Short mmCIF file of C-alpha atoms in Angstrom, two decimals:
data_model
loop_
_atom_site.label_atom_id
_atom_site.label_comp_id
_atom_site.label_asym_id
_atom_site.label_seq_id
_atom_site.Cartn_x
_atom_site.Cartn_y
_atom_site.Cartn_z
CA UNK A 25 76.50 34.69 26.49
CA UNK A 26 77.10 32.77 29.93
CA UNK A 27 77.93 35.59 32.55
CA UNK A 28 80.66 35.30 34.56
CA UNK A 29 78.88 36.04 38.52
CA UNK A 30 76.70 33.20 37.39
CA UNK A 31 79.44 30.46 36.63
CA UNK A 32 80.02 28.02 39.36
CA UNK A 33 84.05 28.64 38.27
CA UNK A 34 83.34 32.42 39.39
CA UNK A 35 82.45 31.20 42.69
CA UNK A 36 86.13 30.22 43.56
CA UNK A 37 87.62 33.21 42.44
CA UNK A 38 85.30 35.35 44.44
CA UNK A 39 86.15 32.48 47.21
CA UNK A 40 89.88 33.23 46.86
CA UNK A 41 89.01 37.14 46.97
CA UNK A 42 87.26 36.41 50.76
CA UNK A 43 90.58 34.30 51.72
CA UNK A 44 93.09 36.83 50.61
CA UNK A 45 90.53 39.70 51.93
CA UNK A 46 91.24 38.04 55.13
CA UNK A 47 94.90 38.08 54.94
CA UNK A 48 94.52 41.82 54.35
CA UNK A 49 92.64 41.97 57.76
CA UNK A 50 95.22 39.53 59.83
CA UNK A 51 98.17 40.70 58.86
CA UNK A 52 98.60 43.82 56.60
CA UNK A 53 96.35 46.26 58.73
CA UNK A 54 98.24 45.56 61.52
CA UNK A 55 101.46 46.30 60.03
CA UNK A 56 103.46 49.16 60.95
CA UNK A 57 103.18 52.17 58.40
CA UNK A 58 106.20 52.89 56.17
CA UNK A 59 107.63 49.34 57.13
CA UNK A 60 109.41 48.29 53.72
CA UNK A 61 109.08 44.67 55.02
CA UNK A 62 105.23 44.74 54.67
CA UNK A 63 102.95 43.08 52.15
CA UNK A 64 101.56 45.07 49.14
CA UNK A 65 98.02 46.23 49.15
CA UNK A 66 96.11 45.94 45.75
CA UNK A 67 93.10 47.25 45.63
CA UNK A 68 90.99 45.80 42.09
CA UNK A 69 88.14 44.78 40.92
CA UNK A 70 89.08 41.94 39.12
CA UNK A 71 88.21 39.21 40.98
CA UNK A 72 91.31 37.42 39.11
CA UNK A 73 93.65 38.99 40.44
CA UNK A 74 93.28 37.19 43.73
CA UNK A 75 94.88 33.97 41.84
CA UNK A 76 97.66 35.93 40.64
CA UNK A 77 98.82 37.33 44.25
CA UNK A 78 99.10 34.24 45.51
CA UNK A 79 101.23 33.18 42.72
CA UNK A 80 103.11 35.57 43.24
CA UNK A 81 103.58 35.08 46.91
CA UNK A 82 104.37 31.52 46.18
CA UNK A 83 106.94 32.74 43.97
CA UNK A 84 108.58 35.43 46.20
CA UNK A 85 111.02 35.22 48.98
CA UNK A 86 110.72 38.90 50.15
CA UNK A 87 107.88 40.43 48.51
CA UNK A 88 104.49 39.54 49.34
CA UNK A 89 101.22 41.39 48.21
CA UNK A 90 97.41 40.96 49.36
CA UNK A 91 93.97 42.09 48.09
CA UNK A 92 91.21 44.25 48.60
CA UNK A 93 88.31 44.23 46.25
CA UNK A 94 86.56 47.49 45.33
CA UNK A 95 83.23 46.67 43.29
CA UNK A 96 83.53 51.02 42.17
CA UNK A 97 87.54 51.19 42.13
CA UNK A 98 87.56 54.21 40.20
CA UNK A 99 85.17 56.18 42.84
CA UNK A 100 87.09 54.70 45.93
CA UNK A 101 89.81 57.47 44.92
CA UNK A 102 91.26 59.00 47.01
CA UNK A 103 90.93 56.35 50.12
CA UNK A 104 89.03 57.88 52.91
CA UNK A 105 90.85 59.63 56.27
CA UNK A 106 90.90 55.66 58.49
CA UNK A 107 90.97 53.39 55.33
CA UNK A 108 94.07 51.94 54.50
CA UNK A 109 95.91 52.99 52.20
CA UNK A 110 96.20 50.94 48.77
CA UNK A 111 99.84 50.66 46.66
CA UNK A 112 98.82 49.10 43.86
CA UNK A 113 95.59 49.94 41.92
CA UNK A 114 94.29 47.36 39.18
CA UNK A 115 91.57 47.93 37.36
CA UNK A 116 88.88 49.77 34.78
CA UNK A 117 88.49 53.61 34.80
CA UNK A 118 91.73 54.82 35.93
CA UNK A 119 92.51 57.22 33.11
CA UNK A 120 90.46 60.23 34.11
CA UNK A 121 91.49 64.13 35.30
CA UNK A 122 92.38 63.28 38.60
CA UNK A 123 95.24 60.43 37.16
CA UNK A 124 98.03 62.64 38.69
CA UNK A 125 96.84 63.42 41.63
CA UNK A 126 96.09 59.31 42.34
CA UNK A 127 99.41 57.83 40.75
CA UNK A 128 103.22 58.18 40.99
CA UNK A 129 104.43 57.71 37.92
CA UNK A 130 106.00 54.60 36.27
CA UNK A 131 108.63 56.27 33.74
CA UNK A 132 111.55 54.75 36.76
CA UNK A 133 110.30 51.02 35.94
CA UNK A 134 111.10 51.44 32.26
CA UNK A 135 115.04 51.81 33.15
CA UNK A 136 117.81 49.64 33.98
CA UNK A 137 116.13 47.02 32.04
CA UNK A 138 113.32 46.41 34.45
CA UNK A 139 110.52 47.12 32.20
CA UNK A 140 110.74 47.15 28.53
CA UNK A 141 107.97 49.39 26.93
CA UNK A 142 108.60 48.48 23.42
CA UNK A 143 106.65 44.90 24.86
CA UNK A 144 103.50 46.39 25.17
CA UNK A 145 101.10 47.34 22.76
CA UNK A 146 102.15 50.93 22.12
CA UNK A 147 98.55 52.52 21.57
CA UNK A 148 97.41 51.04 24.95
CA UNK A 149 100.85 52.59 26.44
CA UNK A 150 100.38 55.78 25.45
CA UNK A 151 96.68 56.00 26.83
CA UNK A 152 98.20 55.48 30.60
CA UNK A 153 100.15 58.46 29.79
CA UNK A 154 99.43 61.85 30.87
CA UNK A 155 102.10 65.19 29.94
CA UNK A 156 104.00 62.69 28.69
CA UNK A 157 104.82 60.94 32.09
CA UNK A 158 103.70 56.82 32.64
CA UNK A 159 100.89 57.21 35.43
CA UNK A 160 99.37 53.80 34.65
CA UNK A 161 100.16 50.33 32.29
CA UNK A 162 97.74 48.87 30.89
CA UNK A 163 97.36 45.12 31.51
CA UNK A 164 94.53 44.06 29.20
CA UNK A 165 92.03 44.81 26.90
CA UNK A 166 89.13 43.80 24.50
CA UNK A 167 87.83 44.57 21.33
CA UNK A 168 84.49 44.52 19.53
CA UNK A 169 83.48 41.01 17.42
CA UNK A 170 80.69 40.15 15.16
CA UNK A 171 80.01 36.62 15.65
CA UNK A 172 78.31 34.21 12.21
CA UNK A 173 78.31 30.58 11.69
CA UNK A 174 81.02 28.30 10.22
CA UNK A 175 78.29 27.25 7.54
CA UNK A 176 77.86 30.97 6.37
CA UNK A 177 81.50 31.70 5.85
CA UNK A 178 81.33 31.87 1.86
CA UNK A 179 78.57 34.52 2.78
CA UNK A 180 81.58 36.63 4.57
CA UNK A 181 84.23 39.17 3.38
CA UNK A 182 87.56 37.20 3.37
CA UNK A 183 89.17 38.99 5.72
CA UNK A 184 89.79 39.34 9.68
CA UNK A 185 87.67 42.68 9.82
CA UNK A 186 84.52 44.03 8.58
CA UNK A 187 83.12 47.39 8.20
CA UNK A 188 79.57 48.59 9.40
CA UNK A 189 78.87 48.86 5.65
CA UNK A 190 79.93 45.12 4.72
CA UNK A 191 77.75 44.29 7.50
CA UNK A 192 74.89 45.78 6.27
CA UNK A 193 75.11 44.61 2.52
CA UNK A 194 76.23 40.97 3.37
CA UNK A 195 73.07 41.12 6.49
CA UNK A 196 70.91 42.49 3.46
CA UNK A 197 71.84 39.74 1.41
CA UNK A 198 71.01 36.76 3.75
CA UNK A 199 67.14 38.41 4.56
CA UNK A 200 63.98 35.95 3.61
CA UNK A 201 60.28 37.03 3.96
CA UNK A 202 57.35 34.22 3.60
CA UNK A 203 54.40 35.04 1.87
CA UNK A 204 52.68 36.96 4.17
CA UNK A 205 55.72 39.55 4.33
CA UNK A 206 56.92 39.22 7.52
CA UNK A 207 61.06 37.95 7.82
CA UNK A 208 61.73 34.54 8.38
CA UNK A 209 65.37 35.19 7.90
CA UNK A 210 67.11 38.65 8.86
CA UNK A 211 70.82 39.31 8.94
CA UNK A 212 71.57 41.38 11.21
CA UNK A 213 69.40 44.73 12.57
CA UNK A 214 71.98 47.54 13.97
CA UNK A 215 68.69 47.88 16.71
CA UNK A 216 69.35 44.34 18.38
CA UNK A 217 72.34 45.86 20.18
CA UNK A 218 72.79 49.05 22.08
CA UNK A 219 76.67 48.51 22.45
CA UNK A 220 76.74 48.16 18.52
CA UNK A 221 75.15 51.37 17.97
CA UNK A 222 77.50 53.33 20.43
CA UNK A 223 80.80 51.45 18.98
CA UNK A 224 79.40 52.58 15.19
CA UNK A 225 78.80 56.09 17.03
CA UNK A 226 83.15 55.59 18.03
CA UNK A 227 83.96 54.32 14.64
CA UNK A 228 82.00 57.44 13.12
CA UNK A 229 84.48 60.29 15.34
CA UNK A 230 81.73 60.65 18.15
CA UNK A 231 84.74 61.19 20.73
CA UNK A 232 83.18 60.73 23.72
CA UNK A 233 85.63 61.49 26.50
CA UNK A 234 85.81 63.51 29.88
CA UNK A 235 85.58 67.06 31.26
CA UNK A 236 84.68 67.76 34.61
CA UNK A 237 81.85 64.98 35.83
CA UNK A 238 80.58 64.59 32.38
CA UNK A 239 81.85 64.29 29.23
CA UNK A 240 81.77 66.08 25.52
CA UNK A 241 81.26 64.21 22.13
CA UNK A 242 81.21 65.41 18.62
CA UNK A 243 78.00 66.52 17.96
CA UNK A 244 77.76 66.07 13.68
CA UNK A 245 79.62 62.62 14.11
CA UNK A 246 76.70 61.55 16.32
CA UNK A 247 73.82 63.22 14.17
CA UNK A 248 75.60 61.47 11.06
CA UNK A 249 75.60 57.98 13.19
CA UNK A 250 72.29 58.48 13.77
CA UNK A 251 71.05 59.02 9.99
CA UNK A 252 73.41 56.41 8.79
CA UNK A 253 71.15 53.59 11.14
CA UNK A 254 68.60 54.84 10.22
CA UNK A 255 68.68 55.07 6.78
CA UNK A 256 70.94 51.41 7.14
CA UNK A 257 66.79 50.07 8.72
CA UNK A 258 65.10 51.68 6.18
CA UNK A 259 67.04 49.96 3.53
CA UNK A 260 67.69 46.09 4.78
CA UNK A 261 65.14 45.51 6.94
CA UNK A 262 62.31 47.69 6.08
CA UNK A 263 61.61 49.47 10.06
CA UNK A 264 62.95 49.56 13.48
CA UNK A 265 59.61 47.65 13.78
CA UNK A 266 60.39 44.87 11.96
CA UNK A 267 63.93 44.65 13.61
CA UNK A 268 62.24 44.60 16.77
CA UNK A 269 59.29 41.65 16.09
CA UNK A 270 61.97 39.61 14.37
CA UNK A 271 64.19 39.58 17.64
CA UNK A 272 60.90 39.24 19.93
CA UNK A 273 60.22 36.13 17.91
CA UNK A 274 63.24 34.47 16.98
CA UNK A 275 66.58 36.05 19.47
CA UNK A 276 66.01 34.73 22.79
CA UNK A 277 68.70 32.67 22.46
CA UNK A 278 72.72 33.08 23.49
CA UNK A 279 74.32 34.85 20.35
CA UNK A 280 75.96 31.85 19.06
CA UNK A 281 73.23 29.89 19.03
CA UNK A 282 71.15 32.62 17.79
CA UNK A 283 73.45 32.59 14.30
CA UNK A 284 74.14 28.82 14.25
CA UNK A 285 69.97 28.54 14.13
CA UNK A 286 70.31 30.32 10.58
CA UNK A 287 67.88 32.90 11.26
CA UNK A 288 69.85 35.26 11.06
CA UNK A 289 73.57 36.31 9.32
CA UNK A 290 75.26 38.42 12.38
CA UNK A 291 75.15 38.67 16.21
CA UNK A 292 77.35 41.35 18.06
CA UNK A 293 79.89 41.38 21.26
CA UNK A 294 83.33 41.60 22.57
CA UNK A 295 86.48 39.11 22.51
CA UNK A 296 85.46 38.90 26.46
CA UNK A 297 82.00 37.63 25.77
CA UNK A 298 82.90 35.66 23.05
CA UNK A 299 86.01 33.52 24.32
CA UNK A 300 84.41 33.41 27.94
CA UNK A 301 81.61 30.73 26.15
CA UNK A 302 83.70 27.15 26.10
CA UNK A 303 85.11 25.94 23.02
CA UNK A 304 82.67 23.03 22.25
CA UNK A 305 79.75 25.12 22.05
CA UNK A 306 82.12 27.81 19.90
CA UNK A 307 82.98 24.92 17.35
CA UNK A 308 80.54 26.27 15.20
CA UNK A 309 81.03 29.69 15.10
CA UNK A 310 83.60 31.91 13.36
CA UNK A 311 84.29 36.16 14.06
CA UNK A 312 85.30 39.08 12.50
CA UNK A 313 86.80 42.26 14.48
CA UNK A 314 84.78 45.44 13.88
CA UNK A 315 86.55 48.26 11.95
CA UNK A 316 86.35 51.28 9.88
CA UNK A 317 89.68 53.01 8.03
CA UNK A 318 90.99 49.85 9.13
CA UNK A 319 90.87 50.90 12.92
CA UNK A 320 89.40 48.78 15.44
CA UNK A 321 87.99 50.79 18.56
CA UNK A 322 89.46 49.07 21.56
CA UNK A 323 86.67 48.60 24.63
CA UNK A 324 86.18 51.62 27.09
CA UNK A 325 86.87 49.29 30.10
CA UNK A 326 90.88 48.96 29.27
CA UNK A 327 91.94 47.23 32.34
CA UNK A 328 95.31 49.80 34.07
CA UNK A 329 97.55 49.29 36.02
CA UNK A 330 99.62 52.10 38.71
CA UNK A 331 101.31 52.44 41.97
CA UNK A 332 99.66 54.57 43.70
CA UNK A 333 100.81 58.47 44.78
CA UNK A 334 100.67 57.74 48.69
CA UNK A 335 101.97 53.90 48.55
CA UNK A 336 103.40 53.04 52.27
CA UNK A 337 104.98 49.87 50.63
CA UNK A 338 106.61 50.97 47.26
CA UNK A 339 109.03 48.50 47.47
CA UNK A 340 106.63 45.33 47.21
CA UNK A 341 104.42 47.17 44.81
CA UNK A 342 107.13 48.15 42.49
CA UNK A 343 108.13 44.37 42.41
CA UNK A 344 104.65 43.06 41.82
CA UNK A 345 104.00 45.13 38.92
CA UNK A 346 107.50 44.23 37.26
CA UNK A 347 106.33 40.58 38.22
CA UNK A 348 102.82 40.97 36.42
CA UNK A 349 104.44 42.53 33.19
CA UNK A 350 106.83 39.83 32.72
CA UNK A 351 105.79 37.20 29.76
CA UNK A 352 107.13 35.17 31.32
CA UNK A 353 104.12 35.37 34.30
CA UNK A 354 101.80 35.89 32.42
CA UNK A 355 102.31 32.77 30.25
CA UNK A 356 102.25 30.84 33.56
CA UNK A 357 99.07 32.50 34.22
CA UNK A 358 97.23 31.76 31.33
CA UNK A 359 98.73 27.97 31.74
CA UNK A 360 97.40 27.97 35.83
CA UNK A 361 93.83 29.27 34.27
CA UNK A 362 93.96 26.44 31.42
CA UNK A 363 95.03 23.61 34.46
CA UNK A 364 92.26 24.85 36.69
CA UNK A 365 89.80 25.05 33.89
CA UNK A 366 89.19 28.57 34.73
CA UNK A 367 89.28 29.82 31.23
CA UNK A 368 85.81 28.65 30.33
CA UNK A 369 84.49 31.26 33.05
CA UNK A 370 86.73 34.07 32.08
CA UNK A 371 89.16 35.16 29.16
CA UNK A 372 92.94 35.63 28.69
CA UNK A 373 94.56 38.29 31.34
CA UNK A 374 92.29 40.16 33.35
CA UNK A 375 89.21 39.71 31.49
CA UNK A 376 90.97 40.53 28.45
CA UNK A 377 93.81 40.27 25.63
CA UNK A 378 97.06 40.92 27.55
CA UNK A 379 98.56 43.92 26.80
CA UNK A 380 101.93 42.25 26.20
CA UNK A 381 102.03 41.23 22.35
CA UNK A 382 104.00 38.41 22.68
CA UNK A 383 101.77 37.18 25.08
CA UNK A 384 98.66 38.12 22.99
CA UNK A 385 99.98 37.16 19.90
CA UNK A 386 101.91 33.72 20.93
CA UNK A 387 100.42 32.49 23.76
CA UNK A 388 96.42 32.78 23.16
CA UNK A 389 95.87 30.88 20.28
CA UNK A 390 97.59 28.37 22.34
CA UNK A 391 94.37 28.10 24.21
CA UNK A 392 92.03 30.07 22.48
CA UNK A 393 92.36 28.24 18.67
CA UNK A 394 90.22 30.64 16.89
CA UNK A 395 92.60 32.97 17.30
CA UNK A 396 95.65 31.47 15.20
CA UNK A 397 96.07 34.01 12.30
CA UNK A 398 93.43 35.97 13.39
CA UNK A 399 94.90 38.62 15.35
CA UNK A 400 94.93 41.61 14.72
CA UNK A 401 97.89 44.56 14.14
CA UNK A 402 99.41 46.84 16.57
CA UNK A 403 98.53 49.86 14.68
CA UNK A 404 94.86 48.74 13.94
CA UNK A 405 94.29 49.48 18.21
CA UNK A 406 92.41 52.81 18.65
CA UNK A 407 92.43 53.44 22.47
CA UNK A 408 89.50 55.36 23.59
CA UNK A 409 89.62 58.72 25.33
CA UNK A 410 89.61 59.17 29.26
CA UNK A 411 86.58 58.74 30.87
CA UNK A 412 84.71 59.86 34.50
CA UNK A 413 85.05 57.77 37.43
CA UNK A 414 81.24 57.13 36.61
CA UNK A 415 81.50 56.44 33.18
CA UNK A 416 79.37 53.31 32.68
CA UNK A 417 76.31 54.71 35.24
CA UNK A 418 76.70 58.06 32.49
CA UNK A 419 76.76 56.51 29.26
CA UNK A 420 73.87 53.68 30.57
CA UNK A 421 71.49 56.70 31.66
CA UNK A 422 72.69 59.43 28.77
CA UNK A 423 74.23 57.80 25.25
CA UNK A 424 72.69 54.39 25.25
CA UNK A 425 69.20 56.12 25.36
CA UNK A 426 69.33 58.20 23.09
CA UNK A 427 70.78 56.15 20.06
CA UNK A 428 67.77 53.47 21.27
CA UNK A 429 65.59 56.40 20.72
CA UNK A 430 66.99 58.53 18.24
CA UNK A 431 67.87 56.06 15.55
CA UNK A 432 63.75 54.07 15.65
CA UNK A 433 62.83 54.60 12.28
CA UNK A 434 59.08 56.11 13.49
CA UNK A 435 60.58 58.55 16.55
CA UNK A 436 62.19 61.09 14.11
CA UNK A 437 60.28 63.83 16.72
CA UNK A 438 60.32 64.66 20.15
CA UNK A 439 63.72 62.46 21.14
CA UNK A 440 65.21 63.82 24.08
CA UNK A 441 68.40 65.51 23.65
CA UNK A 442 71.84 64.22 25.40
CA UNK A 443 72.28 66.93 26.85
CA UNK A 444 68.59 66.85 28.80
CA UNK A 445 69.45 63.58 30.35
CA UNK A 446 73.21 64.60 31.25
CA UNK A 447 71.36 67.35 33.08
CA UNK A 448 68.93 64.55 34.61
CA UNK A 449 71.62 62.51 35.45
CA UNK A 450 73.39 65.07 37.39
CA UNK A 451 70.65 66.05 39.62
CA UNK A 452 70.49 62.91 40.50
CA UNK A 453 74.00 61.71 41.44
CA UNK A 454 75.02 65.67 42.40
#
């Protein structure tokens, strides 16, 4: 799948981030502190969000806001002693212990009409909640796709969702060996993709989630994960071995073209990386959302949204947040994206579905056809649990690992344990 820092497209928007970074420098660190009057400060790191400020600015007479990127938002809490303060906060891996201490809350918004919660999807709400108090919104999201080819659709489950287990029997189904043994055709191996084995690891009650600088899982939900692949190898495609020489040989390829070549049934990824590819080269290619129990787990990376504790200029921030949540905007967003052809370098709202459902539900398939009838229900949204501020450096050096390791067919021995390289990891970021 194209990535988006190597799209010429992307080069504008990080453009835009360096003009309104400069704006920040001119004219809002200069300002005087408490000064209602003032420009919002958003920190982010979505590079996108650049565009929206200055439509909003363009579309203000009072309030103005400007940007400061943070590449590590979540570790850039609290601002240090001579930074500047931010007021708004957008971004991934906000919902963690210290959520409190690093956001006013929100509840104020939803009265007089300003706000209407009942707009947003209400699983995503409730995970920006904390003692029952609105600490953060959440502004978009993405969920986990398996990708085939148009011309393999009778192969398919009718449906909008499959199960790991349809996957596997359907992927079984499609596998070819020549003479010599060796697969010429193989559906889909649960050991091409790391972020497949974790999501299977969600869908199977894993619970990864916080405490402290680590985090806890359920250890009999991941041992059972880890049998399940295994014994899911064993069965369709013979050995992690086999997996492995078939993707050496024939998956060097972007995903879609990797099942539009029709060796093999299956390739796996997210709405983001699927909808960021441009429609012509998705013309062939057709999706399912990934469930079990007829829950699909939404991605860890839920992009938030809060005010933050300290804001200097609660006034503008309040009003840009109000402005962002509107349908309204973010119609006019997605419509900006579509006129400035900025959708074939990144997807919907923030890198994501937008958190609105009218918005998600109306308004995408506008521009994203594969969509139409193919969304899926509010109450089929399983939010994830809080994370650490260094979630993705944990779960690259701990979880991902291990299931590579633990769920090879020939390693049943000697795999290190999770909680050996949590112990590794913290010596080396303590």
């Amino acid at each position: 799948m194209p990535v988006l820092k190597n799209s010429p497209v992307s080069a504008r928007l990080v453009s835009a981030f360096l003009v309104t970074c400069i704006l920040v420098l001119s004219g809002a660190c200069s300002s005087r502190r408490g000064a209602s009057d003032h420009p919002a400060v958003i920190w982010t790191d979505r590079p996108e969000v650049a565009s929206y400020v200055e439509l909003f600015n363009a579309s203000q007479d009072k309030a103005k806001a400007v940007v400061v990127y943070k590449e590590r938002l979540a570790n850039s809490l609290p601002p240090a002693k001579d930074e500047q303060r931010p007021d708004v906060i957008i971004g991934s891996w906000l919902k963690n212990g210290h959520i409190k201490k690093n956001f006013a809350p929100l509840n104020p918004l939803f009265v007089k009409g300003q706000l209407d919660p009942s707009t947003l999807y209400a699983p995503l709400l409730e995970y920006g909640k904390s003692a029952g108090r609105q600490y953060l919104l959440p502004l978009s999201f993405n969920l986990p796709v398996v990708i085939f080819s148009v011309r393999n659709a009778s192969l398919i489950p009718d449906s909008y969702m499959l199960t790991p287990d349809e996957i596997r029997d359907t992927a079984a189904a499609f596998n070819v060996k020549n003479s010599h043994d060796i697969y010429t055709q193989m559906g889909f191996a649960p050991s091409w993709d790391s972020e497949f084995l974790y999501t299977v690891a969600k869908l199977n009650g894993a619970h990864f989630k916080e405490k402290a600088n680590t985090f806890i899982w359920d250890k009999d939900s991941l041992d059972k994960t880890v049998r399940y692949i295994r014994e899911w190898t064993e069965s369709a495609n013979t050995s992690s071995a086999a997996e492995q020489d078939f993707a050496f040989k024939y998956l060097y390829t972007p995903k879609y073209r990797q099942v539009d070549s029709g060796r093999c049934l299956y390739a796996y990824g997210t709405s983001a990386s699927l909808f960021s590819v441009s429609y012509d080269q998705l013309g062939s290619i057709d999706f399912r959302w990934l469930q079990k129990n007829e829950h699909i787990p939404v991605e860890d990376n839920i992009v938030m949204a809060g005010i933050y504790r300290r804001s200097y200029n609660n006034g503008p921030a309040k009003a840009f947040v109000l402005w962002l949540f509107q349908e309204s905007t973010q119609k006019a967003l997605l419509e900006r994206a579509a006129s400035m052809k900025l959708h074939s370098a990144d997807f919907g709202i923030a890198g994501g579905f937008s958190s609105v459902r009218e918005v998600t539900e109306r308004g995408f398939p506008l521009y994203y056809r594969t969509l139409l009838g193919n969304l899926p229900p509010e109450n089929a949204l399983q939010a994830p649990h809080s994370f650490p501020t260094r979630w993705t450096s944990l779960k690259d050096r701990t979880i991902i690992p291990y299931l590579e390791e633990a769920v090879r067919t020939d390693s049943r021995k000697n795999v290190q344990p999770i909680e050996e390289r949590i112990n590794s990891w913290s010596k080396q970021f303590d």
